[in-house]
Amino acid sequence: MSKYIVSAGYDKNQNSVFLKVYDEPTQKLEEWYDFNYRSYCLTDNLDSFREIKVTEVTTVAKYDALHDNTIDLYKGTFGNSLDIKKTSFKDENFDEVMPKFWENQLKIQMSYIYDKDTKMGMPYDYQDCPHIDNDVEARTTKLLELFTEKSITKDLIRLFEYPAPNYKRASLDIEVLNEEKKIPRPEVANFPVICVCIKTLEGRRIAFVLKQPNKEFEKYPDVDELYIFTDEKDMLLALFKFIQEFPFLITFNGDGFDLMYLRNRAYRFGIQNEYIPFNISGISMYMRSTIHIDLYRFFQINAIRNYAFQGKYKDVSLDVLSKLFLKQGKLNEDKHSVGDMDYCTLINYCMRDAELTLGLTTFDDNLVMNLMTAISRISRLPIEECTRKAVGRWIASFLFYQHRQLNYLIPNPSDILEMKGHVATKAMIKGKQYEGAMVIKPKSGTPFGVQDVDCGSLYPSVIKFYNIGYATVNCPHEECKSNTFAELPHWICKKHQALESIFIGSLRDLRLGWYKKHSKDKNLTPSEKSWYKCIEQVIKVFMNASYGVFATVGGFAFGCPPVSEEIAGIGRYIIQTTAKHALEMGILVLYGDTDSLFLKEPNKEKIIELQKWVMDTYKIDLELDKEYRFMCFSSRKKNYIGVQLNGDVDIKGMTGKKSHTPIYFKNSFNEIKSILKNIQKEDEMPDAKIKIKKIALKAYKDLKERKWNNIEDLAFHMTVNKKLSDYGKKTSRTRKDGTPIYAAIPQHIRAVRLLEKEGYAMEAGSIISFVKTRNEEKVLPIELAHNQDIDVDKYIKFLDSMLGQILDPLELEMDEILGHTKLDRFC
DNA sequence: GCGGACTGCTTACCT
DNA sequence: ACAGGTAAGCAGTCCGCG
């Protein structure tokens, strides 16, 4: 039983950094102070400190990786750690050279963590003394034998092998008595809080209820503890005291709503700061003696959405997520009527949300909590930070730590960009920075016997084997300038290894060499299995993001576009030369995208030979990912159907599968899909084509005759991605006469506007359902549409286009199916 | 006045 | 504040067209 460091902060009253520590035996949070640590920053000019009060100036030698030399810098220490903020001034009137500082942007507690090697999320016996478990250490030593790079790898293995605690926690949800059609605004908090429900990990259900003067309790609600108040202020005070007992408080949108509302409501009652447990920082709500986790923020992080959960959810809402992960949604009560509910209904409704919120942290053996712990361990960020900051910040934090450990100077972002901010290639897409991945155009047809081979972790492998990092790309050495690849204009350092290359290389090796297989080991207990699955996913997140972050200038502390450009360029080179070699071996390459090749090659030995060539040439594992009975390629890229040997059907990029496509078309598409699924051999194709023609014809005829089950089957569903006021802005173009051209208002936004006229509210992120009609706007939101409004011709065009993607490979044509001759078209 | 070439905007998807 | 590449639909301009 240990203590786990979970967070860190700075106490300005005591001018001290402190750590928040979870004590496993008592399940309480402790604080560890370090009164001796002070913030500091570096400069090359003593004059820089003239206007800023530092208590001590010393000289330090730092290794400057950008210039590959060790330099002496002045280190100014601040008596009051907050004074470091004064180095970030912007003074236009500064009449001399602007003072230049390094490492003055780090938060004080983060600087402390990096300097002291504080192991976030890891077990400790007591302050400054990490817990050592002999079994885990032995396991770590044994595992380490599998790998060549030892230093970072050993630290990483420890992070993955020490167990993660199951933090004691409770979830909270509030209900506010709003007037009809008025959405309660947390910054105003003018409506009373009438119900607060809390669900604890052990299963306690607790309700705080404000009794209305005109409403009596009908019966005792289904809770374990019920606190009834007639005075709202008393309720808030009792609630604040109550929730601080929990080391972790979980909310869904507590940052944006619940906690913000409670705080501002408390201010309205004149409750003093010392009794309000919430601190606001930016758009986040932190608690002093509790860790507040807002799941809404966490699930919104793109890396979590796309890699950890494979993009299974699109919009982040409690209802969507709980249906997906808990197979249970919110209760079907109209949100506008909480005032009309009796107490039991109100509490049930509120409690359900609290339960779902907690449930999102417990499903799959606490997967979500484990993800947070694992991210925190690698990045060294406090758990609250990694649930609120995107993947670029996780990676940057890890690199900050490595810089401090190795006594590297942390460069200012502008230092990197001034030296190597320029890219050399031209992107295919207007507005993009550089040339990215390559896609091989497929030939239209239905080839049988297709193997899909993928370069395992192509970009991370490139980073590792080609030594890519901000310091090694276009390094300052004359003798490295010849070290170029694939006709790319950048050269790579031959003298030093990039930190990024070591780090991503270690993660890559650990995943490919151990955790990918180990997480599927049958001897693991369910909770071990869940933990290792989580580890594998988190490694994947760090690896996959590590290529893109370098191209996010302004968003990533080590931003350096040539790094991403070089990785993509070498990736192109590897896949291109592999395709070429396959061709030379007589293997037909049907299609390829970024790191994959689709090969028509029934001879397994030839595939193995190709794999060997890739391994020998590039040290990359060309994995056989999938085997298809046959595939349907139109000549479109990123668009195909593949029927696997086991009958599973992969559909990529096709309109019939896209989320915005009306059900009516999806139904026809799925019928065609099941025909294809049943095809075993090539000679069954003609028969299948006849069936497919019939499906196409029926879909067409039914539309023509205005036969559909329900108008909702014809609804398109589109996300409103921007604020409504951001549509229809000036474009980059002007007319010949010089007047500006404004962007057109898209159809789906016109539908939103029509809906808003009727009093519905729509905001960025919501999905609008609409049908195509013949009125002036050419659309109607589904709520306002009737069968007679439908513009059938538009739907026929859509059907034609959607089916084209599947009819092309089958060498069928819509006109022919409909019995049209070419002439008919013009009649 | 209308159709085609072209551009830009938007969404959804692929790796 | 990870990236670029592709498909598709829509709406607008510009130009030709006796």
mmCIF file of C-alpha atoms in Angstrom, chain A residues 656-801:
data_model
loop_
_atom_site.group_PDB
_atom_site.id
_atom_site.type_symbol
_atom_site.label_atom_id
_atom_site.label_comp_id
_atom_site.label_asym_id
_atom_site.label_seq_id
_atom_site.Cartn_x
_atom_site.Cartn_y
_atom_site.Cartn_z
ATOM 1 C CA GLY A 656 -23.269 4.518 -48.604
ATOM 2 C CA LYS A 657 -21.478 4.205 -45.281
ATOM 3 C CA LYS A 658 -21.024 7.873 -44.455
ATOM 4 C CA SER A 659 -22.840 9.215 -41.454
ATOM 5 C CA HIS A 660 -24.633 11.995 -43.280
ATOM 6 C CA THR A 661 -26.262 9.706 -45.862
ATOM 7 C CA PRO A 662 -30.040 9.211 -45.487
ATOM 8 C CA ILE A 663 -31.216 5.817 -44.260
ATOM 9 C CA TYR A 664 -33.099 5.278 -47.493
ATOM 10 C CA PHE A 665 -29.808 5.026 -49.383
ATOM 11 C CA LYS A 666 -28.013 3.167 -46.634
ATOM 12 C CA ASN A 667 -30.640 0.453 -46.815
ATOM 13 C CA SER A 668 -30.047 -0.104 -50.518
ATOM 14 C CA PHE A 669 -26.319 0.055 -49.984
ATOM 15 C CA ASN A 670 -26.491 -2.569 -47.239
ATOM 16 C CA GLU A 671 -28.549 -4.874 -49.439
ATOM 17 C CA ILE A 672 -25.811 -4.681 -52.044
ATOM 18 C CA LYS A 673 -23.238 -5.274 -49.350
ATOM 19 C CA SER A 674 -24.890 -8.537 -48.292
ATOM 20 C CA ILE A 675 -24.969 -9.726 -51.896
ATOM 21 C CA LEU A 676 -21.229 -9.098 -52.163
ATOM 22 C CA LYS A 677 -20.575 -10.755 -48.820
ATOM 23 C CA ASN A 678 -21.970 -14.027 -50.129
ATOM 24 C CA ILE A 679 -19.840 -14.181 -53.241
ATOM 25 C CA GLN A 680 -17.285 -16.972 -52.866
ATOM 26 C CA LYS A 681 -15.887 -17.417 -56.363
ATOM 27 C CA GLU A 682 -15.422 -15.402 -59.478
ATOM 28 C CA ASP A 683 -18.067 -17.292 -61.429
ATOM 29 C CA GLU A 684 -20.750 -16.136 -58.994
ATOM 30 C CA MET A 685 -20.223 -12.570 -60.109
ATOM 31 C CA PRO A 686 -22.706 -12.472 -63.016
ATOM 32 C CA ASP A 687 -25.509 -13.738 -60.817
ATOM 33 C CA ALA A 688 -24.686 -11.211 -58.111
ATOM 34 C CA LYS A 689 -24.697 -8.429 -60.671
ATOM 35 C CA ILE A 690 -28.257 -9.279 -61.624
ATOM 36 C CA LYS A 691 -29.326 -9.043 -57.988
ATOM 37 C CA ILE A 692 -27.517 -5.763 -57.554
ATOM 38 C CA LYS A 693 -29.177 -4.330 -60.657
ATOM 39 C CA LYS A 694 -32.544 -5.206 -59.160
ATOM 40 C CA ILE A 695 -31.732 -3.407 -55.933
ATOM 41 C CA ALA A 696 -30.601 -0.327 -57.816
ATOM 42 C CA LEU A 697 -33.663 -0.356 -60.006
ATOM 43 C CA LYS A 698 -36.024 -0.673 -57.052
ATOM 44 C CA ALA A 699 -34.356 2.172 -55.179
ATOM 45 C CA TYR A 700 -34.724 4.324 -58.264
ATOM 46 C CA LYS A 701 -38.311 3.398 -59.015
ATOM 47 C CA ASP A 702 -39.504 3.865 -55.453
ATOM 48 C CA LEU A 703 -38.054 7.359 -55.432
ATOM 49 C CA LYS A 704 -39.582 8.189 -58.779
ATOM 50 C CA GLU A 705 -42.967 7.009 -57.517
ATOM 51 C CA ARG A 706 -42.422 8.887 -54.247
ATOM 52 C CA LYS A 707 -42.607 5.652 -52.282
ATOM 53 C CA TRP A 708 -40.722 5.714 -48.985
ATOM 54 C CA ASN A 709 -41.594 4.535 -45.510
ATOM 55 C CA ASN A 710 -40.966 7.686 -43.603
ATOM 56 C CA ILE A 711 -39.776 11.115 -44.556
ATOM 57 C CA GLU A 712 -37.073 10.744 -41.922
ATOM 58 C CA ASP A 713 -35.505 8.041 -44.073
ATOM 59 C CA LEU A 714 -34.687 10.806 -46.534
ATOM 60 C CA ALA A 715 -32.989 13.095 -44.019
ATOM 61 C CA PHE A 716 -29.345 14.054 -44.396
ATOM 62 C CA HIS A 717 -27.486 14.539 -41.113
ATOM 63 C CA MET A 718 -24.715 17.089 -40.946
ATOM 64 C CA THR A 719 -22.613 18.498 -38.185
ATOM 65 C CA VAL A 720 -22.562 22.236 -37.629
ATOM 66 C CA ASN A 721 -18.842 22.611 -37.144
ATOM 67 C CA LYS A 722 -18.580 26.328 -36.561
ATOM 68 C CA LYS A 723 -20.358 29.072 -34.701
ATOM 69 C CA LEU A 724 -23.328 30.118 -36.811
ATOM 70 C CA SER A 725 -21.985 33.637 -37.155
ATOM 71 C CA ASP A 726 -18.805 32.275 -38.732
ATOM 72 C CA TYR A 727 -20.526 31.123 -41.911
ATOM 73 C CA GLY A 728 -20.792 33.373 -44.925
ATOM 74 C CA LYS A 729 -17.641 35.358 -44.246
ATOM 75 C CA LYS A 730 -15.498 37.149 -46.792
ATOM 76 C CA THR A 731 -13.490 34.782 -48.986
ATOM 77 C CA SER A 732 -9.979 35.254 -50.233
ATOM 78 C CA ARG A 733 -11.325 36.130 -53.672
ATOM 79 C CA THR A 734 -12.661 39.339 -55.157
ATOM 80 C CA ARG A 735 -14.703 40.020 -58.271
ATOM 81 C CA LYS A 736 -13.152 41.540 -61.321
ATOM 82 C CA ASP A 737 -14.453 44.899 -60.200
ATOM 83 C CA GLY A 738 -12.630 44.471 -56.917
ATOM 84 C CA THR A 739 -15.660 43.911 -54.676
ATOM 85 C CA PRO A 740 -15.237 41.118 -52.136
ATOM 86 C CA ILE A 741 -16.866 37.735 -52.574
ATOM 87 C CA TYR A 742 -18.651 36.298 -49.584
ATOM 88 C CA ALA A 743 -18.860 32.586 -48.960
ATOM 89 C CA ALA A 744 -22.243 31.086 -49.697
ATOM 90 C CA ILE A 745 -24.330 29.879 -46.787
ATOM 91 C CA PRO A 746 -24.273 26.077 -47.066
ATOM 92 C CA GLN A 747 -27.496 24.125 -47.306
ATOM 93 C CA HIS A 748 -27.317 22.600 -43.876
ATOM 94 C CA ILE A 749 -26.805 26.003 -42.304
ATOM 95 C CA ARG A 750 -29.829 27.357 -44.136
ATOM 96 C CA ALA A 751 -31.760 24.479 -42.607
ATOM 97 C CA VAL A 752 -30.457 25.451 -39.182
ATOM 98 C CA ARG A 753 -31.635 29.012 -39.718
ATOM 99 C CA LEU A 754 -35.103 27.846 -40.682
ATOM 100 C CA LEU A 755 -35.203 25.748 -37.558
ATOM 101 C CA GLU A 756 -34.103 28.610 -35.362
ATOM 102 C CA LYS A 757 -36.917 30.765 -36.727
ATOM 103 C CA GLU A 758 -39.246 28.224 -35.161
ATOM 104 C CA GLY A 759 -37.611 28.706 -31.790
ATOM 105 C CA TYR A 760 -35.309 25.699 -31.688
ATOM 106 C CA ALA A 761 -31.766 26.315 -30.457
ATOM 107 C CA MET A 762 -28.744 24.995 -32.338
ATOM 108 C CA GLU A 763 -25.102 25.455 -31.529
ATOM 109 C CA ALA A 764 -21.698 24.493 -32.868
ATOM 110 C CA GLY A 765 -21.168 20.765 -32.617
ATOM 111 C CA SER A 766 -24.796 19.752 -32.986
ATOM 112 C CA ILE A 767 -26.148 17.747 -35.881
ATOM 113 C CA ILE A 768 -28.833 19.107 -38.212
ATOM 114 C CA SER A 769 -31.175 16.743 -40.043
ATOM 115 C CA PHE A 770 -32.714 18.076 -43.214
ATOM 116 C CA VAL A 771 -34.313 17.018 -46.494
ATOM 117 C CA LYS A 772 -33.859 18.445 -49.986
ATOM 118 C CA THR A 773 -36.892 20.297 -51.206
ATOM 119 C CA ARG A 774 -38.145 22.608 -53.897
ATOM 120 C CA ASN A 775 -38.631 25.766 -51.860
ATOM 121 C CA GLU A 776 -36.403 28.818 -52.132
ATOM 122 C CA GLU A 777 -33.897 27.528 -49.598
ATOM 123 C CA LYS A 778 -33.825 24.143 -51.339
ATOM 124 C CA VAL A 779 -33.877 22.477 -47.919
ATOM 125 C CA LEU A 780 -36.139 22.021 -44.921
ATOM 126 C CA PRO A 781 -35.168 20.791 -41.475
ATOM 127 C CA ILE A 782 -36.782 17.437 -40.876
ATOM 128 C CA GLU A 783 -38.929 18.906 -38.120
ATOM 129 C CA LEU A 784 -40.680 21.173 -40.630
ATOM 130 C CA ALA A 785 -40.770 18.921 -43.687
ATOM 131 C CA HIS A 786 -43.665 17.053 -45.307
ATOM 132 C CA ASN A 787 -43.658 14.348 -47.945
ATOM 133 C CA GLN A 788 -44.909 16.653 -50.705
ATOM 134 C CA ASP A 789 -41.943 19.015 -50.199
ATOM 135 C CA ILE A 790 -39.362 16.453 -51.293
ATOM 136 C CA ASP A 791 -37.424 17.185 -54.478
ATOM 137 C CA VAL A 792 -37.158 13.684 -55.859
ATOM 138 C CA ASP A 793 -34.754 14.618 -58.672
ATOM 139 C CA LYS A 794 -32.120 15.637 -56.135
ATOM 140 C CA TYR A 795 -32.461 12.262 -54.452
ATOM 141 C CA ILE A 796 -32.151 10.416 -57.733
ATOM 142 C CA LYS A 797 -28.944 12.302 -58.453
ATOM 143 C CA PHE A 798 -27.616 11.301 -55.055
ATOM 144 C CA LEU A 799 -28.560 7.663 -55.635
ATOM 145 C CA ASP A 800 -26.791 7.755 -58.971
ATOM 146 C CA SER A 801 -23.630 9.128 -57.418
#
